[in-house]
Coordinates of N, CA, C and O in Angstrom, one line a residue:
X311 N 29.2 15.0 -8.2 CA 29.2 14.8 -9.7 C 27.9 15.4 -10.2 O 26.9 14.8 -9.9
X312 N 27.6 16.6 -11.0 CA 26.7 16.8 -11.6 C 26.8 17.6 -12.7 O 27.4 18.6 -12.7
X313 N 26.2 17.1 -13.6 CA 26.3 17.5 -15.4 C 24.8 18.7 -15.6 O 24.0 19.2 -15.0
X314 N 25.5 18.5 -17.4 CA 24.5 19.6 -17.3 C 23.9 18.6 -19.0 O 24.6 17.8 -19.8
X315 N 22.6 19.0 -19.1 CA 21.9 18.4 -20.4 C 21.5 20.1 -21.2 O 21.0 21.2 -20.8
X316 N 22.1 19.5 -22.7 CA 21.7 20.9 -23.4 C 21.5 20.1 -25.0 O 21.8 18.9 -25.2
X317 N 21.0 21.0 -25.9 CA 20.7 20.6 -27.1 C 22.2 21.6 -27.7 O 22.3 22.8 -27.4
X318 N 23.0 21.1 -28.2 CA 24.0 22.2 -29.2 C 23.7 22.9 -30.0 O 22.9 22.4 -30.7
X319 N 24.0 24.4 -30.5 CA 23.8 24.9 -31.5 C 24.6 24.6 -32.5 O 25.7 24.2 -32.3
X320 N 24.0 24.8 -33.7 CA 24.7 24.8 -34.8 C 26.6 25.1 -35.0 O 27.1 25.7 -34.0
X321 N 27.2 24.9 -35.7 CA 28.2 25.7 -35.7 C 28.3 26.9 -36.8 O 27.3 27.0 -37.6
X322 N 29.2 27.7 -36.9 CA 29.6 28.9 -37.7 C 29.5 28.2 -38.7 O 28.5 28.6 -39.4
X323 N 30.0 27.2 -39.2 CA 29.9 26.8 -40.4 C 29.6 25.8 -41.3 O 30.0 25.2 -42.3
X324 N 28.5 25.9 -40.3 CA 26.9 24.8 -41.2 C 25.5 26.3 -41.3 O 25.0 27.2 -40.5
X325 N 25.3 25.8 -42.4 CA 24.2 26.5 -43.1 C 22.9 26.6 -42.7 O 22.2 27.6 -42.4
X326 N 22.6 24.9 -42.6 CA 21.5 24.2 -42.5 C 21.1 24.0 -41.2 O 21.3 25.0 -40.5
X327 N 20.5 22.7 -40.6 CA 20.5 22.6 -39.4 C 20.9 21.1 -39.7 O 20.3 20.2 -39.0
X328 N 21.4 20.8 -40.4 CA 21.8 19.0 -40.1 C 23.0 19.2 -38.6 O 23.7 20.1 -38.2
X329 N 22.5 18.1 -38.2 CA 23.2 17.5 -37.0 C 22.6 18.1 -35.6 O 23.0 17.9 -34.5
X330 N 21.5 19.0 -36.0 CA 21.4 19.6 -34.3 C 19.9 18.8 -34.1 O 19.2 18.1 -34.8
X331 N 19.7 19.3 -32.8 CA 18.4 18.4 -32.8 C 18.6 17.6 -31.7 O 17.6 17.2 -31.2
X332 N 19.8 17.1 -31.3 CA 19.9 16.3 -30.2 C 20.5 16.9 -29.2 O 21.2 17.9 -29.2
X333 N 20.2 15.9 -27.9 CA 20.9 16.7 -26.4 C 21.8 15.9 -26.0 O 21.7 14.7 -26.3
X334 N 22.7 16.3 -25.2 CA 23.6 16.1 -25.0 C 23.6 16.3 -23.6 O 23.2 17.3 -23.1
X335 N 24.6 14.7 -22.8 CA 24.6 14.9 -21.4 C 26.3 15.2 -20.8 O 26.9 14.2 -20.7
X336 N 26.8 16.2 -20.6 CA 28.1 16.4 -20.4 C 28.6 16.6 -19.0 O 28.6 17.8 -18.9
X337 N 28.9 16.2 -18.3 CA 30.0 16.5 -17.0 C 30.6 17.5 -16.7 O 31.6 18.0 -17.3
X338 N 30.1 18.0 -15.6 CA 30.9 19.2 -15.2 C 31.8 18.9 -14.5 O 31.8 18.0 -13.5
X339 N 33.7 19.8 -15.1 CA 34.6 19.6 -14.4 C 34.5 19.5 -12.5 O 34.0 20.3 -11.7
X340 N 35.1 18.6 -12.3 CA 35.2 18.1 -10.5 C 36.6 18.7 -10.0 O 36.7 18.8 -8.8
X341 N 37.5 19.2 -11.0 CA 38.9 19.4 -10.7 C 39.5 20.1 -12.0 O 39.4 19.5 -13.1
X342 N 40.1 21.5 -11.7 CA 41.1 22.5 -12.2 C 41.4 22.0 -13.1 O 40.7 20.9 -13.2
X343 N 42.3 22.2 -14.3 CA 43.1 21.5 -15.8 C 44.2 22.3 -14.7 O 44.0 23.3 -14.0
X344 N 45.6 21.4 -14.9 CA 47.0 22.3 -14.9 C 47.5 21.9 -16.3 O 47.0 21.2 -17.2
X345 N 48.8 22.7 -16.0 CA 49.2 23.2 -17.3 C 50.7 22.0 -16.6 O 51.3 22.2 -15.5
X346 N 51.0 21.0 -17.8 CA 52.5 20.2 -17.1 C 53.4 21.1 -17.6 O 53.5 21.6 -18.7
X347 N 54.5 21.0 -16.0 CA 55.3 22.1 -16.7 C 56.9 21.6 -17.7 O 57.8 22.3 -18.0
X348 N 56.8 20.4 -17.9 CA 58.0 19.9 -18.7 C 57.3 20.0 -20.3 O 57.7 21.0 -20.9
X349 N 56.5 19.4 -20.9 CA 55.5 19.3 -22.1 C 54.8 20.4 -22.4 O 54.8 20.9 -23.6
X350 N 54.0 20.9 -21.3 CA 52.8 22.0 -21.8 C 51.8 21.5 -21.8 O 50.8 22.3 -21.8
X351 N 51.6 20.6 -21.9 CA 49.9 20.0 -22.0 C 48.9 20.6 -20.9 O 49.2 21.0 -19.7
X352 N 47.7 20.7 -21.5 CA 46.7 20.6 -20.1 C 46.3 18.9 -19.5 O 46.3 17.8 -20.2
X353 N 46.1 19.0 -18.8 CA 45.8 17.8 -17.7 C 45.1 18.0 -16.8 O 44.9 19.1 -16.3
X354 N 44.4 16.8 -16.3 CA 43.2 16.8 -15.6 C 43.4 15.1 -15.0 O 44.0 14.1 -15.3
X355 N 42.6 15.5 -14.2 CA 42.4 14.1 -13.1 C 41.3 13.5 -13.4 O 40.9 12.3 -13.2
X356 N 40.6 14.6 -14.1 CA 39.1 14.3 -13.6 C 38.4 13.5 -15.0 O 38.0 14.2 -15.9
X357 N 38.2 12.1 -15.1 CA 38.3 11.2 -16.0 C 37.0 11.6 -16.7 O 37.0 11.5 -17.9
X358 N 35.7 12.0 -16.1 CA 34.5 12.1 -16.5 C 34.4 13.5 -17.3 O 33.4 13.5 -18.1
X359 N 35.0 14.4 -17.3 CA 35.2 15.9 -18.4 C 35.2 15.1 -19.6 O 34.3 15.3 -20.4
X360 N 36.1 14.1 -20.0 CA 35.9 13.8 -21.2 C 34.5 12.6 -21.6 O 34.6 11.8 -22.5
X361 N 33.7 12.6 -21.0 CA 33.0 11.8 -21.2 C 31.5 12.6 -21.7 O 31.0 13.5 -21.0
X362 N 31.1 12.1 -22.9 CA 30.1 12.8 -23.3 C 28.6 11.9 -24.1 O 28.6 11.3 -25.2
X363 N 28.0 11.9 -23.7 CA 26.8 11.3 -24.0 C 25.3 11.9 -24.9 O 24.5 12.7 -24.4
X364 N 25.3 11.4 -26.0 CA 24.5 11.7 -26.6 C 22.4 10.9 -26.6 O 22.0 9.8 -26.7
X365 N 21.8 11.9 -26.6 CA 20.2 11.8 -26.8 C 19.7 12.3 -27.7 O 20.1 13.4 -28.1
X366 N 18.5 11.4 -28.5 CA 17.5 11.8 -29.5 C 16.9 12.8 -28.8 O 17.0 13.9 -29.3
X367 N 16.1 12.7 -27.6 CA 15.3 13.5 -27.3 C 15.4 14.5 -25.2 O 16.0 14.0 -24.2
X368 N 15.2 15.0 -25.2 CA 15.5 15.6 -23.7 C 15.1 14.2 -22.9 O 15.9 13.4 -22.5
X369 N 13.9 14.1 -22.9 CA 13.4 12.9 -21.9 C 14.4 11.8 -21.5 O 14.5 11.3 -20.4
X370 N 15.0 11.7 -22.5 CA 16.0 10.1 -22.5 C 17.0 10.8 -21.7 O 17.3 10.1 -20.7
X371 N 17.6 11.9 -21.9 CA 18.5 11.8 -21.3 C 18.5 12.5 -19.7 O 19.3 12.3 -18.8
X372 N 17.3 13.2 -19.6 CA 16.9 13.1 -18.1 C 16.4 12.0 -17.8 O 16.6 11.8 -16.6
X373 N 15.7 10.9 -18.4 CA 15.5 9.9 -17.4 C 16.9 9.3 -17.4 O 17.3 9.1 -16.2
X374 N 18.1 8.9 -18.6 CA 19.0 8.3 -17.5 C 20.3 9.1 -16.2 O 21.0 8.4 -15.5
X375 N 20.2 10.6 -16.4 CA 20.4 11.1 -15.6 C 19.6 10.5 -14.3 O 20.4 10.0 -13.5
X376 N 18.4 10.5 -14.0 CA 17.7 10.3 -12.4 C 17.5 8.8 -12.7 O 16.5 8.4 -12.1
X377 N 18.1 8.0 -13.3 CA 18.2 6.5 -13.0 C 19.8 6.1 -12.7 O 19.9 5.2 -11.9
X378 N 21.0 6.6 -13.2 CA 21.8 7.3 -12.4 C 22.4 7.5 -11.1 O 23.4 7.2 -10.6
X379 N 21.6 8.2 -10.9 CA 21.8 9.3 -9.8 C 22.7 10.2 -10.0 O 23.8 10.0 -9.5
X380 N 22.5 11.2 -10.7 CA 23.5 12.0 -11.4 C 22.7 13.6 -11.6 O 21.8 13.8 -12.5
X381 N 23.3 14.4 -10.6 CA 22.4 15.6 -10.5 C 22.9 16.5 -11.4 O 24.0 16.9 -11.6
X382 N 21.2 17.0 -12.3 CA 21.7 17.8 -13.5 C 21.1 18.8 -13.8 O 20.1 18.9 -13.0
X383 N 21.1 19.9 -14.7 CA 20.3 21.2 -15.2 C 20.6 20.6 -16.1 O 21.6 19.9 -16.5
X384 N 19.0 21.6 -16.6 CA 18.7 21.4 -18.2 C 19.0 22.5 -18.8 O 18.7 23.5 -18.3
X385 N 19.6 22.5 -19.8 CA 19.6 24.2 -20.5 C 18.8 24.1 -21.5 O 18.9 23.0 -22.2
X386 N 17.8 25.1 -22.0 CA 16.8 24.7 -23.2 C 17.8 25.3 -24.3 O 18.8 26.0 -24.1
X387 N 17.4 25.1 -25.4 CA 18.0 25.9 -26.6 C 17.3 27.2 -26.4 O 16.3 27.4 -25.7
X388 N 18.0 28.3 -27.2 CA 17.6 29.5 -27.7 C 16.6 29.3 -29.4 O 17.0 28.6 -30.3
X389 N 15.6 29.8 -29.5 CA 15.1 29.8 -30.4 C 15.7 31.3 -31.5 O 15.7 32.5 -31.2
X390 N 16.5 30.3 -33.2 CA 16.7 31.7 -33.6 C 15.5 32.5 -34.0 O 14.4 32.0 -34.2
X391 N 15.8 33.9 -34.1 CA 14.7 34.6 -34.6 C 15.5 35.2 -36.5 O 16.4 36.0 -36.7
X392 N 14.7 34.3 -37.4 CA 15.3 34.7 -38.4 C 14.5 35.9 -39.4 O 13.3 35.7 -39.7
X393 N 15.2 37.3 -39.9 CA 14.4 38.4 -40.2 C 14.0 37.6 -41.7 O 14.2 36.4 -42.0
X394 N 13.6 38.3 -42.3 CA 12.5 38.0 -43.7 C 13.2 39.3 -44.3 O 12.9 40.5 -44.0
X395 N 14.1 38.9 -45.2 CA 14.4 40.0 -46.1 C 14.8 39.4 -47.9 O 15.4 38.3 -48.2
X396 N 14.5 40.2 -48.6 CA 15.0 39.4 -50.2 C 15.8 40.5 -50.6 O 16.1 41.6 -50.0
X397 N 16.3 39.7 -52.0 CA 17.2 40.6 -52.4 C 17.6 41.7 -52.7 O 18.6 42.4 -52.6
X398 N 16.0 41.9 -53.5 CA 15.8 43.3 -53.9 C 16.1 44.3 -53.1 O 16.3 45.4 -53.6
X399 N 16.1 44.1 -51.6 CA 15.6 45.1 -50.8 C 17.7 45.4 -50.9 O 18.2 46.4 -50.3
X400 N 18.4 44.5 -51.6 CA 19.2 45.8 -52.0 C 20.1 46.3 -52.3 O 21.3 46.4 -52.0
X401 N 18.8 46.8 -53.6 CA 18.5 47.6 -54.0 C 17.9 48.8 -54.4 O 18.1 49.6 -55.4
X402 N 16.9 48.8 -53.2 CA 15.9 50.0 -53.0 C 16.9 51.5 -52.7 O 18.0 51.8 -52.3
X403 N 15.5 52.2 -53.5 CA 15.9 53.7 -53.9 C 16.2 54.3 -52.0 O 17.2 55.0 -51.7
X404 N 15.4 53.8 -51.2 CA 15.0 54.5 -49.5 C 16.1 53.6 -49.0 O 15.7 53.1 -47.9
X405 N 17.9 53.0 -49.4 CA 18.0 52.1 -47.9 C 18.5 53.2 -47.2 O 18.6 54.4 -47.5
X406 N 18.7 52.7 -46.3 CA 19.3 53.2 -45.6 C 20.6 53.7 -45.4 O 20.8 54.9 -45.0
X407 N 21.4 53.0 -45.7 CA 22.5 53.1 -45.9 C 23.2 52.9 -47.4 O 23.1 51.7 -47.8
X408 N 23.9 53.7 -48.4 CA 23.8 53.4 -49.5 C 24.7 52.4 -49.7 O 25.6 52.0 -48.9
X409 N 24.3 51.7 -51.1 CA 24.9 50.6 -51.7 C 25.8 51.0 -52.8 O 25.5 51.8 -53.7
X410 N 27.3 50.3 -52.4 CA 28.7 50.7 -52.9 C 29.1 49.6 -53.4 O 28.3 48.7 -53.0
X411 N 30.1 49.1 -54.2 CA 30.6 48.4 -54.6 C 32.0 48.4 -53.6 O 32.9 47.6 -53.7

């Protein structure tokens, strides 16, 4: 049994950063999904895939990982890199590429 601790990114379609910020301790599948073949559903044995556990901060959720005993990697977040541009820029006489309607 061993999980993995990550912070989530944002989704597509939040703006802001409300809701990120925390980490999260999730379970790595132990067993395959099949596919049932009367219904279609996916299915799984493996009771702990759906089990998901949330942290304010990294620490909390590695310490209850190794109080536990529950072996895990950390994934850090990616930091975004956001450019610095306004609006005017376009409009400039030099873009690069011209501006069409």
């Amino acid at each position: 049994m061993s999980a993995r601790i990550f912070s989530p990114a944002k989704t597509a379609m939040q703006s802001g950063k409300a809701k990120t910020g925390h980490w999260v301790l999730e379970f790595d599948p132990a067993e395959r999904k099949k596919i049932d073949p009367l219904m279609g559903y996916t299915t799984s044995g493996d009771m702990l895939s759906q089990v998901r556990l949330t942290f304010d901060t990294k620490e909390e959720a590695v310490a209850y990982a190794e109080k536990q005993g529950i072996a895990f990697r950390v994934e850090e977040p990616k930091e975004t890199k956001r450019r610095q541009i306004s609006y005017s820029d376009n409009f400039r006489y030099d873009r690069r590429t011209p501006w069409t309607h």
